[in-house]
Short mmCIF file of C-alpha atoms in Angstrom, two decimals:
data_model
loop_
_atom_site.label_atom_id
_atom_site.label_comp_id
_atom_site.label_asym_id
_atom_site.label_seq_id
_atom_site.Cartn_x
_atom_site.Cartn_y
_atom_site.Cartn_z
CA MET A 672 7.75 20.26 -8.42
CA MET A 673 10.80 22.45 -8.10
CA PHE A 674 10.67 25.90 -6.53
CA LYS A 675 10.83 28.95 -8.78
CA GLU A 676 11.91 32.18 -7.12
CA SER A 677 9.69 34.35 -9.33
CA GLU A 678 6.59 32.32 -8.42
CA PHE A 679 7.31 32.63 -4.69
CA ILE A 680 7.77 36.41 -4.78
CA MET A 681 4.34 36.79 -6.34
CA LYS A 682 2.69 35.17 -3.31
CA LYS A 683 1.02 37.30 -0.65
CA SER A 684 3.43 37.85 2.23
CA ASN A 685 2.76 39.54 5.58
CA ALA A 686 5.09 38.91 8.52
CA LEU A 687 2.74 40.74 10.91
CA ALA A 688 0.23 37.93 10.41
CA LEU A 689 2.52 35.75 12.55
CA ILE A 690 1.90 37.93 15.64
CA PRO A 691 -0.74 35.51 17.06
CA ILE A 692 1.91 32.77 17.28
CA GLY A 693 4.17 35.18 19.15
CA VAL A 694 1.31 36.05 21.50
CA PHE A 695 0.78 32.35 22.23
CA VAL A 696 4.50 31.77 22.86
CA VAL A 697 4.83 34.76 25.23
CA PHE A 698 1.58 33.95 27.07
CA TYR A 699 2.36 30.25 27.49
CA LEU A 700 6.08 30.46 28.23
CA SER A 701 5.89 33.43 30.61
CA LEU A 702 3.11 31.89 32.72
CA GLY A 703 4.88 28.50 32.68
CA ILE A 704 8.14 30.01 33.89
CA ILE A 705 6.35 31.97 36.62
CA PHE A 706 4.43 28.91 37.83
CA GLU A 707 7.39 26.53 37.66
CA TYR A 708 10.32 28.63 38.86
CA VAL A 709 8.86 31.64 40.71
CA MET A 710 5.76 30.21 42.41
CA LYS A 711 7.40 26.73 42.66
CA ILE A 712 4.23 24.96 41.52
CA PRO A 713 4.95 21.29 40.66
CA MET A 714 4.49 20.63 36.91
CA GLY A 715 4.09 24.40 36.54
CA PHE A 716 4.12 24.41 32.75
CA TYR A 717 1.25 21.93 32.73
CA ASN A 718 -0.84 24.14 34.98
CA VAL A 719 -1.02 26.65 32.14
CA PRO A 720 -4.16 25.75 30.14
CA VAL A 721 -2.87 25.43 26.58
CA VAL A 722 -6.44 25.69 25.26
CA VAL A 723 -6.83 29.13 26.87
CA ALA A 724 -3.45 30.21 25.46
CA PHE A 725 -4.58 29.25 21.95
CA LEU A 726 -7.94 30.98 22.43
CA VAL A 727 -6.07 34.21 23.26
CA ALA A 728 -3.92 33.79 20.13
CA LEU A 729 -7.03 33.05 18.03
CA LEU A 730 -8.74 36.19 19.32
CA VAL A 731 -5.68 38.24 18.29
CA ALA A 732 -5.81 36.66 14.81
CA VAL A 733 -9.54 37.49 14.49
CA VAL A 734 -8.93 41.13 15.44
CA GLN A 735 -5.92 41.30 13.14
CA THR A 736 -7.89 40.05 10.12
CA ARG A 737 -9.27 43.25 8.62
CA GLY A 738 -11.38 44.11 5.62
CA ILE A 739 -13.88 41.24 5.97
CA SER A 740 -16.94 40.63 8.15
CA LEU A 741 -16.94 38.53 11.30
CA ASP A 742 -19.07 35.92 9.51
CA LYS A 743 -16.42 35.64 6.78
CA LYS A 744 -13.73 35.17 9.43
CA PHE A 745 -15.72 32.31 10.95
CA GLU A 746 -16.13 30.85 7.48
CA ILE A 747 -12.35 30.87 6.99
CA MET A 748 -11.83 29.24 10.39
CA GLY A 749 -14.53 26.67 9.62
CA GLN A 750 -12.80 25.70 6.40
CA GLY A 751 -9.59 25.10 8.35
CA VAL A 752 -11.30 23.02 11.05
CA GLY A 753 -13.43 21.13 8.50
CA ASP A 754 -10.40 19.77 6.67
CA LYS A 755 -10.57 15.97 6.25
CA ASN A 756 -7.23 15.50 7.98
CA ILE A 757 -8.42 17.35 11.10
CA ILE A 758 -11.63 15.28 11.34
CA THR A 759 -9.68 12.04 10.83
CA MET A 760 -7.18 13.10 13.48
CA LEU A 761 -9.92 13.81 16.03
CA ILE A 762 -11.58 10.41 15.57
CA ILE A 763 -8.26 8.59 15.84
CA PHE A 764 -7.42 10.52 19.00
CA MET A 765 -10.68 9.32 20.57
CA LEU A 766 -10.13 5.68 19.57
CA ALA A 767 -6.53 5.74 20.84
CA GLY A 768 -7.74 7.10 24.19
CA ILE A 769 -10.40 4.40 24.45
CA PHE A 770 -7.82 1.67 23.71
CA VAL A 771 -5.53 2.87 26.51
CA GLY A 772 -8.55 3.11 28.81
CA VAL A 773 -9.52 -0.49 28.03
CA VAL A 774 -6.14 -2.20 28.51
CA GLY A 775 -5.12 -0.07 31.49
CA ARG A 776 -1.94 -0.21 33.55
CA ASP A 777 -2.01 -3.91 34.41
CA SER A 778 -1.45 -4.99 30.80
CA ALA A 779 1.59 -2.75 30.37
CA GLU A 780 3.01 -3.92 33.70
CA SER A 781 2.61 -7.52 32.52
CA VAL A 782 4.71 -6.68 29.44
CA ALA A 783 7.42 -5.17 31.63
CA TYR A 784 7.62 -7.87 34.29
CA PHE A 785 7.46 -10.71 31.75
CA MET A 786 10.53 -9.37 29.95
CA LEU A 787 12.38 -8.78 33.21
CA SER A 788 11.63 -12.31 34.40
CA ILE A 789 13.67 -13.82 31.57
CA THR A 790 16.60 -11.42 31.80
CA PRO A 791 20.03 -11.78 33.51
CA PRO A 792 20.56 -9.05 36.17
CA ARG A 793 23.41 -7.41 34.24
CA LEU A 794 21.11 -6.82 31.27
CA SER A 795 18.34 -5.24 33.35
CA VAL A 796 18.87 -1.70 32.06
CA VAL A 797 19.07 -2.85 28.44
CA VAL A 798 15.80 -4.74 28.91
CA LEU A 799 14.34 -1.68 30.62
CA PHE A 800 15.06 0.32 27.46
CA ILE A 801 13.53 -2.38 25.24
CA ILE A 802 10.46 -2.60 27.52
CA SER A 803 9.98 1.17 27.38
CA CYS A 804 10.31 1.10 23.58
CA PHE A 805 7.76 -1.72 23.29
CA VAL A 806 5.21 -0.33 25.77
CA SER A 807 5.35 3.21 24.37
CA THR A 808 5.02 1.87 20.82
CA ALA A 809 2.02 -0.24 21.82
CA MET A 810 0.38 2.43 24.01
CA GLY A 811 1.26 5.39 21.84
CA THR A 812 2.09 7.65 24.79
CA SER A 813 5.48 8.55 26.22
CA VAL A 814 4.08 10.19 29.37
CA GLY A 815 1.92 7.13 30.11
CA THR A 816 4.92 4.86 29.59
CA ILE A 817 7.13 6.94 31.88
CA THR A 818 4.44 7.01 34.57
CA LEU A 819 4.09 3.24 34.34
CA ILE A 820 7.70 2.09 33.95
CA THR A 821 9.57 4.60 36.16
CA PRO A 822 8.60 2.81 39.42
CA ILE A 823 9.94 -0.41 37.85
CA ALA A 824 13.14 1.47 36.90
CA VAL A 825 13.61 2.63 40.49
CA ALA A 826 13.02 -0.92 41.72
CA ILE A 827 15.65 -2.21 39.29
CA ALA A 828 18.12 0.44 40.48
CA GLU A 829 17.49 -0.48 44.13
CA GLY A 830 17.80 -4.21 43.54
CA SER A 831 20.62 -4.30 41.02
CA GLY A 832 23.09 -1.55 41.86
CA PHE A 833 22.54 0.58 38.74
CA SER A 834 22.12 4.34 39.35
CA ILE A 835 18.59 5.74 39.48
CA PRO A 836 19.32 8.55 36.94
CA LEU A 837 20.63 5.95 34.46
CA CYS A 838 17.53 3.76 34.85
CA VAL A 839 15.07 6.67 34.70
CA GLY A 840 16.88 8.29 31.74
CA THR A 841 16.74 4.93 29.95
CA VAL A 842 12.96 4.81 30.46
CA VAL A 843 12.48 8.36 29.16
CA GLY A 844 14.59 7.59 26.09
CA GLY A 845 12.67 4.39 25.35
CA ALA A 846 9.38 6.20 25.85
CA MET A 847 10.35 8.73 23.17
CA PHE A 848 11.11 5.84 20.80
CA GLY A 849 7.47 4.74 20.88
CA ASP A 850 6.11 8.28 20.92
CA ASN A 851 7.89 8.79 17.61
CA LEU A 852 7.19 5.40 16.02
CA SER A 853 3.82 4.16 17.33
CA PHE A 854 0.83 3.91 15.00
CA ILE A 855 -1.50 5.20 17.73
CA SER A 856 0.75 7.98 19.03
CA ASP A 857 -0.91 11.38 18.68
CA THR A 858 2.32 12.71 17.15
CA THR A 859 2.22 10.05 14.41
CA ILE A 860 -1.48 10.71 13.81
CA ALA A 861 -0.93 14.47 13.64
CA ALA A 862 2.11 14.23 11.34
CA CYS A 863 0.62 11.69 8.90
CA ASN A 864 -2.78 13.33 8.61
CA GLY A 865 -1.23 16.78 8.37
CA GLN A 866 0.95 15.67 5.45
CA GLY A 867 -1.55 13.30 3.84
CA CYS A 868 0.60 10.17 3.94
CA GLU A 869 -0.09 6.60 5.00
CA MET A 870 1.05 5.64 8.49
CA LYS A 871 2.79 2.52 7.19
CA ASP A 872 4.85 4.65 4.77
CA LYS A 873 5.84 7.05 7.53
CA PHE A 874 6.66 4.05 9.77
CA ARG A 875 9.00 2.57 7.17
CA THR A 876 10.73 5.90 6.65
CA ASN A 877 10.99 6.48 10.39
CA PHE A 878 12.28 2.97 10.99
CA ALA A 879 15.44 3.73 9.04
CA ILE A 880 16.13 6.66 11.39
CA VAL A 881 15.31 5.15 14.77
CA VAL A 882 16.86 1.68 14.45
CA PRO A 883 20.51 2.87 14.22
CA ALA A 884 19.91 5.21 17.18
CA ALA A 885 18.22 2.45 19.22
CA ILE A 886 20.94 -0.13 18.47
CA THR A 887 23.70 2.34 19.37
CA THR A 888 21.84 3.19 22.59
CA ILE A 889 21.67 -0.51 23.51
CA LEU A 890 25.40 -0.93 22.86
CA LEU A 891 26.19 2.13 24.98
CA ILE A 892 24.03 0.87 27.86
CA LEU A 893 25.66 -2.56 27.57
CA ALA A 894 29.10 -0.98 27.88
CA LEU A 895 28.00 0.86 31.03
CA SER A 896 26.31 -2.29 32.41
CA PHE A 897 29.47 -4.37 32.22
CA ASN A 898 31.31 -1.72 34.21
CA THR A 899 28.74 -1.78 37.04
CA GLU A 900 28.55 -4.13 40.02
CA VAL A 901 25.10 -5.78 40.01
CA THR A 902 23.28 -7.87 42.60
CA GLU A 903 19.83 -9.42 42.19
CA ASN A 904 17.01 -9.51 39.63
CA ILE A 905 13.41 -8.25 39.83
CA ASN A 906 10.64 -10.86 39.84
CA LYS A 907 6.93 -10.00 40.08
CA ASP A 908 3.70 -11.61 38.90
CA TYR A 909 2.40 -10.93 35.39
CA ASN A 910 -0.47 -12.08 33.14
CA MET A 911 0.60 -13.33 29.71
CA LEU A 912 -2.93 -12.98 28.31
CA GLN A 913 -2.99 -9.25 29.03
CA ILE A 914 -0.01 -8.75 26.70
CA LEU A 915 -2.05 -9.89 23.68
CA PRO A 916 -3.89 -6.59 22.86
CA TYR A 917 -0.59 -4.72 22.63
CA ILE A 918 0.90 -7.38 20.35
CA LEU A 919 -2.20 -7.35 18.10
CA VAL A 920 -2.11 -3.55 17.76
CA LEU A 921 1.62 -3.57 17.03
CA ILE A 922 1.38 -6.34 14.40
CA SER A 923 -1.74 -4.82 12.77
CA GLY A 924 -0.03 -1.48 12.42
CA ILE A 925 3.20 -2.93 11.04
CA ILE A 926 1.46 -5.01 8.34
CA GLY A 927 -0.49 -1.97 7.18
CA ILE A 928 -4.04 -2.56 8.46
CA ASN A 929 -6.09 0.65 8.49
CA VAL A 930 -5.49 2.58 11.72
CA PHE A 931 -9.22 2.66 12.58
CA LEU A 932 -9.45 -1.12 12.25
CA THR A 933 -6.16 -1.54 14.15
CA LEU A 934 -7.51 0.42 17.10
CA LEU A 935 -10.83 -1.42 17.01
CA ILE A 936 -8.94 -4.75 17.09
CA GLY A 937 -7.07 -3.55 20.17
CA ILE A 938 -10.24 -2.27 21.86
CA VAL A 939 -12.29 -5.42 21.17
CA SER A 940 -9.52 -7.89 22.07
CA GLY A 941 -8.63 -5.90 25.19
CA SER A 942 -12.27 -5.75 26.30
CA ILE A 943 -12.77 -9.50 25.80
CA ILE A 944 -9.59 -10.38 27.70
CA MET A 945 -10.21 -7.99 30.59
CA LEU A 946 -13.82 -9.20 31.02
CA SER A 947 -13.14 -12.92 30.53
CA THR A 948 -10.30 -12.93 33.06
CA GLY A 949 -12.42 -11.08 35.61
CA SER A 950 -9.93 -8.20 35.71
CA ILE A 951 -12.72 -5.64 35.50
CA ALA A 952 -16.52 -5.37 35.64
CA PHE A 953 -18.41 -4.35 32.49
CA SER A 954 -19.58 -1.08 34.03
CA ASP A 955 -16.03 -0.18 35.03
CA LEU A 956 -14.79 -1.08 31.54
CA LEU A 957 -17.27 1.37 30.00
CA SER A 958 -16.20 3.99 32.53
CA ASN A 959 -12.54 3.45 31.61
CA MET A 960 -13.41 3.84 27.92
CA GLY A 961 -15.01 7.19 28.70
CA THR A 962 -12.05 8.25 30.82
CA GLY A 963 -9.62 7.29 28.05
CA ALA A 964 -11.58 9.26 25.45
CA SER A 965 -11.86 12.23 27.82
CA GLY A 966 -8.10 12.16 28.28
CA MET A 967 -7.81 13.16 24.61
CA PHE A 968 -10.07 16.20 25.03
CA GLU A 969 -7.33 18.81 25.38
CA THR A 970 -5.33 17.36 22.48
CA SER A 971 -8.48 17.36 20.31
CA MET A 972 -9.40 20.93 21.23
CA VAL A 973 -5.86 22.08 20.51
CA ALA A 974 -6.11 20.51 17.05
CA VAL A 975 -9.37 22.38 16.41
CA LEU A 976 -8.09 25.73 17.67
CA VAL A 977 -4.77 25.45 15.84
CA ALA A 978 -6.58 24.58 12.59
CA ALA A 979 -8.75 27.71 12.96
CA LEU A 980 -5.75 29.87 13.92
CA CYS A 981 -3.62 28.61 11.03
CA ALA A 982 -6.45 29.24 8.57
CA LEU A 983 -6.54 32.93 9.55
CA ILE A 984 -2.74 33.25 9.57
CA LYS A 985 -2.57 31.68 6.12
CA HIS A 986 -5.34 33.97 4.84
CA ASN A 987 -3.40 36.99 6.12
CA GLY A 988 -0.15 35.89 4.43
CA GLY A 989 1.76 34.82 7.55
CA PHE A 990 2.83 31.43 6.26
CA ASP A 991 4.08 32.91 3.00
CA ALA A 992 6.20 35.38 4.97
CA LEU A 993 7.61 32.58 7.11
CA LEU A 994 8.35 30.44 4.07
CA ASN A 995 10.03 33.40 2.41
CA GLY A 996 12.29 33.83 5.45
CA ILE A 997 13.10 30.11 5.63
CA LYS A 998 13.98 30.04 1.93
CA ARG A 999 16.50 32.81 2.44
CA VAL A 1000 18.28 30.69 5.08
CA PHE A 1001 17.88 27.12 3.80
CA LYS A 1002 18.63 26.11 0.22
CA GLY A 1003 17.79 22.98 -1.73
CA ASN A 1004 16.06 19.73 -0.78
CA LYS A 1005 18.35 18.87 2.14
CA GLY A 1006 18.27 22.41 3.47
CA GLY A 1007 14.47 22.29 3.32
CA GLN A 1008 14.44 19.05 5.35
CA LEU A 1009 16.65 20.61 8.01
CA GLY A 1010 14.42 23.69 7.98
CA ILE A 1011 11.34 21.55 8.66
CA GLY A 1012 13.13 19.83 11.54
CA LEU A 1013 14.21 23.10 13.13
CA LEU A 1014 10.77 24.63 12.56
CA VAL A 1015 8.96 21.94 14.55
CA GLY A 1016 11.77 21.94 17.13
CA LEU A 1017 11.31 25.66 17.79
CA MET A 1018 7.54 25.15 18.01
CA ASP A 1019 8.16 22.43 20.60
CA ILE A 1020 10.50 24.62 22.66
CA ALA A 1021 7.76 27.27 22.68
CA THR A 1022 4.90 24.93 23.60
CA ALA A 1023 6.65 22.06 25.46
CA ASN A 1024 4.19 19.75 23.68
CA ASN A 1025 5.32 17.79 20.63
CA THR A 1026 1.79 17.11 19.35
CA VAL A 1027 0.89 20.79 19.49
CA ALA A 1028 4.20 21.63 17.81
CA ILE A 1029 3.42 19.25 14.92
CA VAL A 1030 -0.13 20.55 14.49
CA MET A 1031 1.17 24.13 14.38
CA ALA A 1032 4.01 23.29 11.98
CA ASN A 1033 1.94 21.07 9.65
CA PRO A 1034 0.57 23.71 7.25
CA ILE A 1035 3.93 25.48 6.98
CA ALA A 1036 5.75 22.17 6.51
CA SER A 1037 3.32 21.20 3.72
CA GLU A 1038 4.18 24.39 1.85
CA MET A 1039 7.88 23.79 2.40
CA ALA A 1040 7.60 20.18 1.22
CA ARG A 1041 6.03 21.31 -2.05
CA ASP A 1042 8.54 24.10 -2.64
CA PHE A 1043 11.60 22.02 -1.66
CA ASP A 1044 10.35 18.83 -3.39
CA ILE A 1045 10.21 16.70 -0.22
CA SER A 1046 7.94 13.64 -0.14
CA PRO A 1047 4.96 13.66 2.29
CA ARG A 1048 6.17 10.58 4.16
CA LYS A 1049 9.61 12.09 4.73
CA THR A 1050 8.05 15.38 5.83
CA ALA A 1051 5.82 13.54 8.32
CA SER A 1052 8.82 11.57 9.57
CA LEU A 1053 10.91 14.72 10.05
CA LEU A 1054 8.10 16.49 11.92
CA ASP A 1055 7.52 13.58 14.27
CA THR A 1056 11.19 12.77 14.84
CA PHE A 1057 12.49 16.28 15.51
CA SER A 1058 9.52 17.12 17.75
CA CYS A 1059 10.26 14.01 19.84
CA ILE A 1060 13.98 14.80 19.99
CA PHE A 1061 13.34 18.26 21.40
CA GLN A 1062 10.46 17.15 23.63
CA GLY A 1063 12.52 14.35 25.18
CA ILE A 1064 15.31 16.65 26.39
CA LEU A 1065 13.29 19.70 27.51
CA PRO A 1066 13.85 20.14 31.29
CA TYR A 1067 10.34 21.64 31.50
CA GLY A 1068 8.74 19.04 29.20
CA ALA A 1069 6.05 16.68 30.47
CA GLN A 1070 8.25 13.61 30.08
CA ILE A 1071 11.05 14.75 32.40
CA LEU A 1072 8.68 16.48 34.83
CA VAL A 1073 6.56 13.34 35.17
CA ALA A 1074 9.67 11.21 35.70
CA LEU A 1075 10.89 13.57 38.43
CA SER A 1076 7.45 13.57 40.03
CA VAL A 1077 7.28 9.75 40.13
CA VAL A 1078 10.80 9.48 41.53
CA SER A 1079 9.95 12.05 44.20
CA THR A 1080 6.84 10.12 45.29
CA LEU A 1081 9.08 7.08 45.74
CA GLY A 1082 11.26 9.01 48.20
CA TYR A 1083 14.19 10.05 45.98
CA GLU A 1084 15.38 13.50 44.93
CA MET A 1085 16.79 14.08 41.46
CA THR A 1086 17.24 17.02 39.09
CA ALA A 1087 16.15 17.29 35.46
CA PHE A 1088 19.78 17.57 34.37
CA GLN A 1089 20.68 14.27 36.02
CA ILE A 1090 18.10 12.65 33.73
CA ILE A 1091 19.18 14.66 30.67
CA SER A 1092 22.79 13.51 31.09
CA ASN A 1093 21.52 9.91 30.75
CA LEU A 1094 19.24 10.53 27.75
CA PHE A 1095 21.36 8.63 25.26
CA TYR A 1096 18.59 7.77 22.80
CA PRO A 1097 17.29 11.32 21.99
CA MET A 1098 20.86 12.54 21.47
CA LEU A 1099 21.70 9.62 19.18
CA LEU A 1100 18.37 10.05 17.38
CA LEU A 1101 19.39 13.63 16.54
CA LEU A 1102 22.65 12.38 15.06
CA SER A 1103 20.83 9.65 13.13
CA SER A 1104 18.28 12.20 11.83
CA LEU A 1105 21.00 14.49 10.51
CA LEU A 1106 22.63 11.54 8.73
CA PHE A 1107 19.20 10.63 7.37
CA ILE A 1108 18.81 14.12 5.92
CA PHE A 1109 22.25 14.64 4.44
CA VAL A 1110 23.24 11.09 3.46
CA ILE A 1111 20.11 9.10 2.57
CA PRO A 1112 18.31 10.27 -0.61
CA ASP A 1113 14.57 11.07 -0.49
CA LYS A 1114 12.85 8.28 -2.44
CA LYS A 1115 9.70 9.37 -4.20
CA LYS A 1116 6.72 7.31 -5.31
#
């Protein structure tokens, strides 16, 4: 379906309906800056309750919606929240949290130390990148991967002679690889369900973007490795059996098994392995399942609140006004793709949360995809990829802040910009994404 200018002008358009988004941005960013840089609170941006920020924005949208009763406003919000994609997203979030709760940290550490045990010292940083890519793809969380692998990165730096910023930056880059590509990542779930495409289709589209960036990153790290004096290797115990749940989830997702079944396979296999090896008691396993599901609470509530907020904004004509503005700047299919990427990037800069950015951008991106004739799988891929690019390099983003926090607890001091200067993968992913937009044609089914 090609866009017709006359049809677009006839749509309801009201730029003032976008005020609630501005309220959220000002509320969230201003408090985050105050906490982080004025009050010097560690992880200041993540002490700002994003749920409260969205509730404030939603209240503004409710007040702003005039001419209808309060019951009608709740009906509009209910229709937004009751969308099939939102419900599907919430259930998948819960299952993904339970899976991570079941397999725990020991399984991911086994993956890391197994790969390091078979690696020459000079290739330690390359393997560190590959480990981070694998673990984040299997776990579906970049922050969890960074928390888990950063201590290993510091140990590699201490034992091998590589710089700590290089090793930590390599971990952050690899973690963003999986955050973008994983079948159980909340960004993948949000993008695919928001655009109504199959995860396997989005994976295949995404794969064409990330592989050139990942290969180039490996070559760049190799070049740096062969110009560095190295000493010894890192050897620690690992459990081969604990790697199995991650491998099963990864293979199931790649071959196209339904995401619900994929997660259930991971949960069941992980539970059996953890119990049969005596790694955990049954009561503790159930507790970890609950903890994992609870860890998805904020993400789930954000999805609900954003769905309600976007329903009111759309009703008031805000999305039509935004689309109208975007269409004046970006022209044609390729311009529309770049517009979608920049849209979710700006949302991520405002929220410092790539999942929230995707959920907020989804309804606008859907409209843009229809008007610019962009396939759902490519739209989902653009949303996920550009949100991860921006999220990975934000100095106040969770990924870099967590990495700095872990390094600090290990007795080292480092700045965000030391990590950013070693973030080869996100930078190369941006270049690959632009080539993907302007060189590779959008294949339609």
